[in-house]
PDB file of C-alpha atoms and ligand atoms in Angstrom:
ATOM      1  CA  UNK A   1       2.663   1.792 -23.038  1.00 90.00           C
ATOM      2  CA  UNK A   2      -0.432   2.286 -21.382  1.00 95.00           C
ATOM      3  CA  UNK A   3      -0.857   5.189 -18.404  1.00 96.00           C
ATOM      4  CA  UNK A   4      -0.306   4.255 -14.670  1.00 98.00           C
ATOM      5  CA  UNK A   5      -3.201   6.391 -13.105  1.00 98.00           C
ATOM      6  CA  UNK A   6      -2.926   7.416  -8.787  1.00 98.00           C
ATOM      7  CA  UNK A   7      -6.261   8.072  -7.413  1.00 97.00           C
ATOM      8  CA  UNK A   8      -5.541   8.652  -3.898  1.00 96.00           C
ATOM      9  CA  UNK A   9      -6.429  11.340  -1.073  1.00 93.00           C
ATOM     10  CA  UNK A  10      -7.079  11.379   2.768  1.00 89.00           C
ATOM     11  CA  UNK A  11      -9.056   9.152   4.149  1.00 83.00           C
ATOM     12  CA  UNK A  12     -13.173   9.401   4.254  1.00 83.00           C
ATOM     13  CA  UNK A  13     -12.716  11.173   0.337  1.00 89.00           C
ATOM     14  CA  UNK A  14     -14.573   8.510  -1.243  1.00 90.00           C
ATOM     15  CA  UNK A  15     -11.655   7.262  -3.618  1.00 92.00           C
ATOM     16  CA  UNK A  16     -13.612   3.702  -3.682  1.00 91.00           C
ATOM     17  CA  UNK A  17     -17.053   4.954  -4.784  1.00 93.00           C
ATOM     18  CA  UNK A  18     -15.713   7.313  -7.438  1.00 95.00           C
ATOM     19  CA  UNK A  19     -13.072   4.482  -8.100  1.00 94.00           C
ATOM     20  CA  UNK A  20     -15.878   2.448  -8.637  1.00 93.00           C
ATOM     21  CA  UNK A  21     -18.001   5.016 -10.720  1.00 95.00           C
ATOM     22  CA  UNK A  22     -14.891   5.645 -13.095  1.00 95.00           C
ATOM     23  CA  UNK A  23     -14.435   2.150 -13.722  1.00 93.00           C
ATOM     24  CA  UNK A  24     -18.331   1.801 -15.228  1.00 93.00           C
ATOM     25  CA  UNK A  25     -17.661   4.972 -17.196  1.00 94.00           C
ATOM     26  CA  UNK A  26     -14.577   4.263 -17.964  1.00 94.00           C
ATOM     27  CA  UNK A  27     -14.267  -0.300 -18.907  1.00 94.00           C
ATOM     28  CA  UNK A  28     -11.528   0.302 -20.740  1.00 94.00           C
ATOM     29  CA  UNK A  29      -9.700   1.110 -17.989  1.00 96.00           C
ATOM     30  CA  UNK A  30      -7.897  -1.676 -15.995  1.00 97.00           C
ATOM     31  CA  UNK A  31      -8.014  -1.583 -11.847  1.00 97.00           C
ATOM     32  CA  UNK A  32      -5.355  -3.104  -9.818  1.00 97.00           C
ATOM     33  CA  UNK A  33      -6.259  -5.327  -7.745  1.00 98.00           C
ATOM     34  CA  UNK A  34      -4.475  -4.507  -4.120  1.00 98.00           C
ATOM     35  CA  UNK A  35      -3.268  -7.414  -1.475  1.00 98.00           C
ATOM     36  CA  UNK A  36      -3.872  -7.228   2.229  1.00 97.00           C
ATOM     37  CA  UNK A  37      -4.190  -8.211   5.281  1.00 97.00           C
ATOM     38  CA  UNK A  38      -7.357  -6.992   6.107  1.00 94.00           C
ATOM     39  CA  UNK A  39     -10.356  -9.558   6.997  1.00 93.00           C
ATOM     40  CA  UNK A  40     -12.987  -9.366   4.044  1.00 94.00           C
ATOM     41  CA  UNK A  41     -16.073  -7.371   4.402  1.00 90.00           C
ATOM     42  CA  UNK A  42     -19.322  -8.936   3.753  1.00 90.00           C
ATOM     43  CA  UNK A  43     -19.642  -9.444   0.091  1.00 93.00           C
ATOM     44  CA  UNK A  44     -16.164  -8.941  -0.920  1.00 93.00           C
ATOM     45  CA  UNK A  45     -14.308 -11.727  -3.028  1.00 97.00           C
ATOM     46  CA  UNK A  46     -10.972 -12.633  -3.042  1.00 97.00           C
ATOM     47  CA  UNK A  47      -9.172 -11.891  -6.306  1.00 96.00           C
ATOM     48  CA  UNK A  48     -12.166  -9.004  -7.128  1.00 95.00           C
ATOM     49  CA  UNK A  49     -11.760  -6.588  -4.084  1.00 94.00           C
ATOM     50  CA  UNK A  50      -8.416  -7.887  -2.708  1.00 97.00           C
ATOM     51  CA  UNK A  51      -6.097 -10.300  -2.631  1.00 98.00           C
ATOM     52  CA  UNK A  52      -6.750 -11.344   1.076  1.00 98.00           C
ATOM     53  CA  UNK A  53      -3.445 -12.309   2.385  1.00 98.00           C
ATOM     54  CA  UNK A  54      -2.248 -13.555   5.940  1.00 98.00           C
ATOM     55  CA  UNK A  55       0.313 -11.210   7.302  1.00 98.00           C
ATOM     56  CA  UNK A  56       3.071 -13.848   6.775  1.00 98.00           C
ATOM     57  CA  UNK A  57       1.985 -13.985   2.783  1.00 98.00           C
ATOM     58  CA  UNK A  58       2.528 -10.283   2.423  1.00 98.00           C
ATOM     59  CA  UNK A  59       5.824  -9.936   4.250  1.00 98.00           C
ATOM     60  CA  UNK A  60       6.673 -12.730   1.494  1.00 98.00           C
ATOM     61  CA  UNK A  61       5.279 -11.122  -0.936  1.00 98.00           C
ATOM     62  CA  UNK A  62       7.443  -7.800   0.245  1.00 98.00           C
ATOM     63  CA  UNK A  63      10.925  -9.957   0.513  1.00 98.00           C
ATOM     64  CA  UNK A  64      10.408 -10.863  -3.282  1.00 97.00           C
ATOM     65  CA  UNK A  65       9.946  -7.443  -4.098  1.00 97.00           C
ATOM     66  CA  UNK A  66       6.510  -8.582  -5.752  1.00 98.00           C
ATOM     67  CA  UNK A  67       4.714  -5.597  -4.625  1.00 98.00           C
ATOM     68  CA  UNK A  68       5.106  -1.659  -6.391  1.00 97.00           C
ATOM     69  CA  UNK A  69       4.009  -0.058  -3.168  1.00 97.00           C
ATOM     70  CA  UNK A  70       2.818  -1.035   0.054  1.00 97.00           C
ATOM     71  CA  UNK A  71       1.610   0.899   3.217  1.00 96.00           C
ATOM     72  CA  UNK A  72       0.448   0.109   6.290  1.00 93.00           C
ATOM     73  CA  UNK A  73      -3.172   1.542   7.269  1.00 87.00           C
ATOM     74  CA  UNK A  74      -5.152   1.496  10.963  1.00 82.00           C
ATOM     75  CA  UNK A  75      -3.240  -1.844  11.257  1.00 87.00           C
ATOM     76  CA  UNK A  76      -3.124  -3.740   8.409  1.00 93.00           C
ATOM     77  CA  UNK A  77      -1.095  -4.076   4.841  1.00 97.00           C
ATOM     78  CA  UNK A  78      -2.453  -2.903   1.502  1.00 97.00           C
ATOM     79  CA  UNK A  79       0.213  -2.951  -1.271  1.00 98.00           C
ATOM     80  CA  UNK A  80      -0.274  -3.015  -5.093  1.00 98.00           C
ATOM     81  CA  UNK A  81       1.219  -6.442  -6.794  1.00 98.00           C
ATOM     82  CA  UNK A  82       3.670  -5.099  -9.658  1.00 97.00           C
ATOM     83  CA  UNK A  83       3.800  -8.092 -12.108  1.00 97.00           C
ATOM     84  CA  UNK A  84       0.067  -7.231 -13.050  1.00 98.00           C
ATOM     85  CA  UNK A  85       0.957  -3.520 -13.318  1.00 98.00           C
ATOM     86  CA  UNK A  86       3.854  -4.097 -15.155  1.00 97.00           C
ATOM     87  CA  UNK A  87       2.243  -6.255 -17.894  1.00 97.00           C
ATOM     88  CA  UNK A  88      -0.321  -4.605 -18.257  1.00 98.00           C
ATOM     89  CA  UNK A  89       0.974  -0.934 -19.103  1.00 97.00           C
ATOM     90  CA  UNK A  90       3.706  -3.067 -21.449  1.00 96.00           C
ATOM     91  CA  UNK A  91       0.445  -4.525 -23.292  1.00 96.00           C
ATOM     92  CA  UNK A  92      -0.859  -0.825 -23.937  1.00 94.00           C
ATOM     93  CA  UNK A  93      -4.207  -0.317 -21.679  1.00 97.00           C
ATOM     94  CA  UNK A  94      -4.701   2.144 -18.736  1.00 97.00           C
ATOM     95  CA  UNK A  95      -4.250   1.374 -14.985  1.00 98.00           C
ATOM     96  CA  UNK A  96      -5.540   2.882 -12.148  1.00 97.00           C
ATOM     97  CA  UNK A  97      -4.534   2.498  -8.166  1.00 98.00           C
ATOM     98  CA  UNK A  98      -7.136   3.815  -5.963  1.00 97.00           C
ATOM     99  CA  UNK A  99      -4.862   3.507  -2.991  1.00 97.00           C
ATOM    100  CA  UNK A 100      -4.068   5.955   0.425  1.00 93.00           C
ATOM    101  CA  UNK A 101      -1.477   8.943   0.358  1.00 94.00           C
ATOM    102  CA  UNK A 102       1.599   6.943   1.573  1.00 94.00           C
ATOM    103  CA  UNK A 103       1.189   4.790  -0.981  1.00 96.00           C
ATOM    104  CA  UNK A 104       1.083   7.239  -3.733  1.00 97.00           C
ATOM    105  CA  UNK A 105       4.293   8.799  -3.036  1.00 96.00           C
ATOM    106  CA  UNK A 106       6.310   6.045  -3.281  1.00 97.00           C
ATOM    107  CA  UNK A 107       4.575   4.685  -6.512  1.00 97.00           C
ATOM    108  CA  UNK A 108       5.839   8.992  -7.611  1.00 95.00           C
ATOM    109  CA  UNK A 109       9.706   7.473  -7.010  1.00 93.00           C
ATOM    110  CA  UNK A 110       9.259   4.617  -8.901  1.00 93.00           C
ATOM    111  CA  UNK A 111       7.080   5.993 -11.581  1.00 94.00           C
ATOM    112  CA  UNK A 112       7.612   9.114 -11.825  1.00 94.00           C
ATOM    113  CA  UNK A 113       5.582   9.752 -15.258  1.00 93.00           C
ATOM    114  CA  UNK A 114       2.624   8.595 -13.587  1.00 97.00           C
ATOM    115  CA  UNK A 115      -0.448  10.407 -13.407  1.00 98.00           C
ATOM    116  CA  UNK A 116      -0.913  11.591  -9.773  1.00 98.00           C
ATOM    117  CA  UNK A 117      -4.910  12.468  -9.003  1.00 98.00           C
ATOM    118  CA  UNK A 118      -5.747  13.807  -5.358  1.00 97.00           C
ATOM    119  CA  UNK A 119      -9.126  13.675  -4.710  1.00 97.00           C
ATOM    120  CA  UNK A 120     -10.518  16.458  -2.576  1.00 95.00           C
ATOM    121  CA  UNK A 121     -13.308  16.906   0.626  1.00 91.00           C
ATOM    122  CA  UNK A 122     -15.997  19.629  -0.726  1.00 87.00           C
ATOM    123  CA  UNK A 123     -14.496  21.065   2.582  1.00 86.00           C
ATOM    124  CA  UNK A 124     -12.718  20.086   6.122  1.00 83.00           C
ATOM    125  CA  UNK A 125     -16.537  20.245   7.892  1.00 86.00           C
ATOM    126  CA  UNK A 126     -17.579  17.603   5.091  1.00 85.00           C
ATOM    127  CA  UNK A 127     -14.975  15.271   5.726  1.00 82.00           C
ATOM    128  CA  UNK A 128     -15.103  15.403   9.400  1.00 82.00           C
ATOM    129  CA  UNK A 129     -19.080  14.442   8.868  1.00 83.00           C
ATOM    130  CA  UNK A 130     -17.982  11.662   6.244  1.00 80.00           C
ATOM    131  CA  UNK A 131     -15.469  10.030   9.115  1.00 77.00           C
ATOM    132  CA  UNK A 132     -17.791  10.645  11.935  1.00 79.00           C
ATOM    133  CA  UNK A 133     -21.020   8.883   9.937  1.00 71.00           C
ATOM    134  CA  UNK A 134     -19.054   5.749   9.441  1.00 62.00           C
ATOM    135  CA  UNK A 135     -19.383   4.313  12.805  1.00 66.00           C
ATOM    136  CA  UNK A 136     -19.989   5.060  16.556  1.00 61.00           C
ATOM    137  CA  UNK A 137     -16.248   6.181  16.797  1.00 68.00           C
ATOM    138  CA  UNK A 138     -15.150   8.255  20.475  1.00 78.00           C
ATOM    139  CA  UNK A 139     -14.673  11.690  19.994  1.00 83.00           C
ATOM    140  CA  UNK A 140     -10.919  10.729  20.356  1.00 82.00           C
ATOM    141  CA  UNK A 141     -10.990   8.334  17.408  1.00 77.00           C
ATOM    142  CA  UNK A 142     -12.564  10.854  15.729  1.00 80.00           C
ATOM    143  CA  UNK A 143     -10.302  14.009  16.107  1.00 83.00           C
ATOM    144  CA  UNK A 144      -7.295  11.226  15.585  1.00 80.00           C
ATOM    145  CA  UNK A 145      -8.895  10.655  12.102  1.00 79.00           C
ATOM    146  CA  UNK A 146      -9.049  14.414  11.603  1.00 84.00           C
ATOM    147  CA  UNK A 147      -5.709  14.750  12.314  1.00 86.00           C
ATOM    148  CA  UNK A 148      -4.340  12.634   9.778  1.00 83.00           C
ATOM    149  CA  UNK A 149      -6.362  13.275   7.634  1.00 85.00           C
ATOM    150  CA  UNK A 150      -5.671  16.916   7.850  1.00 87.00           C
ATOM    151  CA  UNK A 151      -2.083  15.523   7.583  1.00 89.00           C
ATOM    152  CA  UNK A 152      -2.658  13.652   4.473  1.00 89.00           C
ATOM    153  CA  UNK A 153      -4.143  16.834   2.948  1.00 89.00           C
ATOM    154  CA  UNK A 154      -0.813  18.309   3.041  1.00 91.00           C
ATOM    155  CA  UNK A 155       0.703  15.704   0.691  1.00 93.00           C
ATOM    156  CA  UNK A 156      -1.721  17.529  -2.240  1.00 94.00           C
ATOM    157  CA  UNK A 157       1.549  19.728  -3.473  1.00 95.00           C
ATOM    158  CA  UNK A 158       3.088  15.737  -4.958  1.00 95.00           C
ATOM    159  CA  UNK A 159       0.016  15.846  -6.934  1.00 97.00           C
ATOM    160  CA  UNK A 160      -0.217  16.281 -10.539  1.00 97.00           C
ATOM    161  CA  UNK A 161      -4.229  17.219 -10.372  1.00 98.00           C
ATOM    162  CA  UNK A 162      -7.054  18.101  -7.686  1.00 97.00           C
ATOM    163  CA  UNK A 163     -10.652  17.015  -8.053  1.00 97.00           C
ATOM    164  CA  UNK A 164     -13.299  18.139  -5.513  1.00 96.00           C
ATOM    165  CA  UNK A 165     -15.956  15.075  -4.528  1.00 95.00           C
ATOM    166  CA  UNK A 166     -18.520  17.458  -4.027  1.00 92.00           C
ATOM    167  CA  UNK A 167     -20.636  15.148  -6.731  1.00 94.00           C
ATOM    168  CA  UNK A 168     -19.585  12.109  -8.072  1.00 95.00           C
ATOM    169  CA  UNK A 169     -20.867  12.118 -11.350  1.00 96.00           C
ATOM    170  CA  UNK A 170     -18.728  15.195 -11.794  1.00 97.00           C
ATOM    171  CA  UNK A 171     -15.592  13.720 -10.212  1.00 97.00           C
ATOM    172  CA  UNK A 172     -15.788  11.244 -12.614  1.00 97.00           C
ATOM    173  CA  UNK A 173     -16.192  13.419 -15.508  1.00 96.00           C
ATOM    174  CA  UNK A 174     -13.186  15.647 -14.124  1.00 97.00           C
ATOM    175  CA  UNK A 175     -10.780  12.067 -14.006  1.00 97.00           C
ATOM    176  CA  UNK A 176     -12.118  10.622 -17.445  1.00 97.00           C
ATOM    177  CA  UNK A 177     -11.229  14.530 -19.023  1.00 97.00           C
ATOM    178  CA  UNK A 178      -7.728  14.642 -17.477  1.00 98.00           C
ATOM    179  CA  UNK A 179      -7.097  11.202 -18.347  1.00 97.00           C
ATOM    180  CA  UNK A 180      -7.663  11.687 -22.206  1.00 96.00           C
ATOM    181  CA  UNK A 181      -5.829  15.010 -21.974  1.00 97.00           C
ATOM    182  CA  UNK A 182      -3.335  13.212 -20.636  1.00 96.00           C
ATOM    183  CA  UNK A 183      -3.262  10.586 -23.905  1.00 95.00           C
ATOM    184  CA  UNK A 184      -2.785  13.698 -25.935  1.00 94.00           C
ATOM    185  CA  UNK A 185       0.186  15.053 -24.484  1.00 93.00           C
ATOM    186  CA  UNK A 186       2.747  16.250 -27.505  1.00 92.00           C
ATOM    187  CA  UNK A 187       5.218  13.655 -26.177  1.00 88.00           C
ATOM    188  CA  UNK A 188       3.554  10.881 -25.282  1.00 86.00           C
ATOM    189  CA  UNK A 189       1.901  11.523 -29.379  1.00 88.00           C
ATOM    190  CA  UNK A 190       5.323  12.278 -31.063  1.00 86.00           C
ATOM    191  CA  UNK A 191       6.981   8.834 -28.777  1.00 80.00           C
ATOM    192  CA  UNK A 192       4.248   6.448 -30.419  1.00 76.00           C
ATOM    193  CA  UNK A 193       4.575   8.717 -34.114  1.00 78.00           C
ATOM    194  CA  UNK A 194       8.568   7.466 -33.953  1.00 73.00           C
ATOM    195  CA  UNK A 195       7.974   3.866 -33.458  1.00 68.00           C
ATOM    196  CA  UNK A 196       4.928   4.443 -36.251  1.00 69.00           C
ATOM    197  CA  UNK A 197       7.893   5.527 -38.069  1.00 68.00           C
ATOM    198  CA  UNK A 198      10.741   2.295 -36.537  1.00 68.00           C
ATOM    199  CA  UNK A 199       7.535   0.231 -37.799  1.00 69.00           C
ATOM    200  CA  UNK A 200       7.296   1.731 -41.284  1.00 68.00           C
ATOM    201  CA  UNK A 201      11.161   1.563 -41.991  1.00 70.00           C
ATOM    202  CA  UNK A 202      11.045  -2.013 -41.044  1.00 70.00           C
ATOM    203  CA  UNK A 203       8.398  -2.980 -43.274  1.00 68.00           C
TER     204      UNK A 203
HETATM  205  P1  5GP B 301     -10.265  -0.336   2.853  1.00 94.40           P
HETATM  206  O1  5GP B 301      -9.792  -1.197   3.977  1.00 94.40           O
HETATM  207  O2  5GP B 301     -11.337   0.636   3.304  1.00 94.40           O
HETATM  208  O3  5GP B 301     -10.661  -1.138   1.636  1.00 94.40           O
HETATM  209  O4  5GP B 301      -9.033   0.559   2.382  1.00 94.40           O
HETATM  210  C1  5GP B 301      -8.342   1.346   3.299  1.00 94.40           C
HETATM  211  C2  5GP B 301      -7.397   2.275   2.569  1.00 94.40           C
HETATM  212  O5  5GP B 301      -6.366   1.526   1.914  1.00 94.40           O
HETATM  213  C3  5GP B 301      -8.065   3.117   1.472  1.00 94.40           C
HETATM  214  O6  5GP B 301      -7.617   4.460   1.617  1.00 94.40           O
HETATM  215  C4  5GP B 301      -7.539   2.517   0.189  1.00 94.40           C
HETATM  216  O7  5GP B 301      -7.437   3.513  -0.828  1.00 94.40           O
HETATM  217  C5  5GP B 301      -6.175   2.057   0.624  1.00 94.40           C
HETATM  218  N1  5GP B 301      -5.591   1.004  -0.232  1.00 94.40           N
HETATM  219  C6  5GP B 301      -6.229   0.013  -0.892  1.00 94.40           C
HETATM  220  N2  5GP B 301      -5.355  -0.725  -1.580  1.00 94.40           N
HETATM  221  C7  5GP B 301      -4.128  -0.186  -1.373  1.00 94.40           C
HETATM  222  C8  5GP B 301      -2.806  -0.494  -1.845  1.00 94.40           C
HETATM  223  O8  5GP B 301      -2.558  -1.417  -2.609  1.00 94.40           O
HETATM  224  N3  5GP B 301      -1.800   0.296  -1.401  1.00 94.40           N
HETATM  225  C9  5GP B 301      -1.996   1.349  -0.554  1.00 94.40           C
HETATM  226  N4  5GP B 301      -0.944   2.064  -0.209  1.00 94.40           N
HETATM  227  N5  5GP B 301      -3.226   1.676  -0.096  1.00 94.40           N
HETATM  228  C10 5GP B 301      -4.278   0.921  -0.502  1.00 94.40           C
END
């Protein structure tokens, strides 16, 4: 089995560009592809970014059960399709979600052995600059966004690890370390040594 991986944290963190970052560092690692019913930014493919669905096509897709998670955020569906998660943990490689808070916890009562990552602001001022840079919000907007975020910031004691984005290249290099301490832990090494073991009996 290969590791189900959380990256998530409050809005405005930067879990796509270090998402992003990690997944050039890290190839070997496989990213799950997210459905929703947001309209596609400029540049962004369906099937690479998202699965760009209509609204009706996700509530389908949430009466077959066909999604692990889903959320709704500033309007619109994300949710993580669980076939492709499923399959591809059963065929031994990595996968990581790089989705929002709400998201993450209910993944934590379905998988609970997943690895839970909450990626951090270098500090409350930083974050408010990151959400108030990314558009000509109102000050109301704004201090909403705080709020939540503020909010989701709370959620941090579900989490298995912190990592600061003060610097990418050093987020990434905290998330590639805990992931390979991770493949070393005692039980996940003495689970594959006994079916080692099933395997040599058999043969
Ligand atoms: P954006 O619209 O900027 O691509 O994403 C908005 C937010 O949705 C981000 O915080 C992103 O992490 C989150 N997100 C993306 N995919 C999923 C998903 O499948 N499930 C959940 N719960 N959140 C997601």
């Amino acid at each position: 089995m290969g590791l189900l991986i959380v990256l998530s944290g409050p809005a405005g963190v930067g879990k796509g560009t270090v998402c992003t970052a990690l997944r050039s560092k890290m190839p070997d690692i496989v990213y799950s592809v997210s459905a929703t019913t947001r309209q596609p930014r400029q540049g962004e493919v369906d099937g690479v970014n998202y699965f760009f669905k209509t609204r009706e096509q996700f509530k389908d897709m949430i009466a077959r059960d066909a999604l692990l998670e889903h959320a709704e955020y500033v309007g619109n569906y994300y949710g993580t399709p669980r076939d492709f998660v499923d399959r591809t943990l059963a065929g031994g490689q990595d996968v990581i979600l790089e989705i929002e808070v709400q998201g993450a916890l209910k993944v934590k009562d379905k998988f609970p052995e997943a690895i839970f990552i909450f990626l951090l602001p270098p500090s409350l001022d930083e974050l408010k600059q990151r959400i108030t840079g990314r558009g000509t919000e109102s000050q109301d907007i704004i201090n909403s966004r705080m709020n939540v975020a503020v909010e989701e910031m709370n959620l941090l004691r579900h989490y298995d690890y912190a990592v600061m984005n003060d610097e990418i290249d050093a987020a990434c290099d905290k998330i590639r370390s805990i992931i390979i301490a991770e493949h070393c832990r005692r039980e996940r090494i003495m689970s594959s040594m006994s079916e080692i073991k099933v395997a040599t009996k058999k043969a």
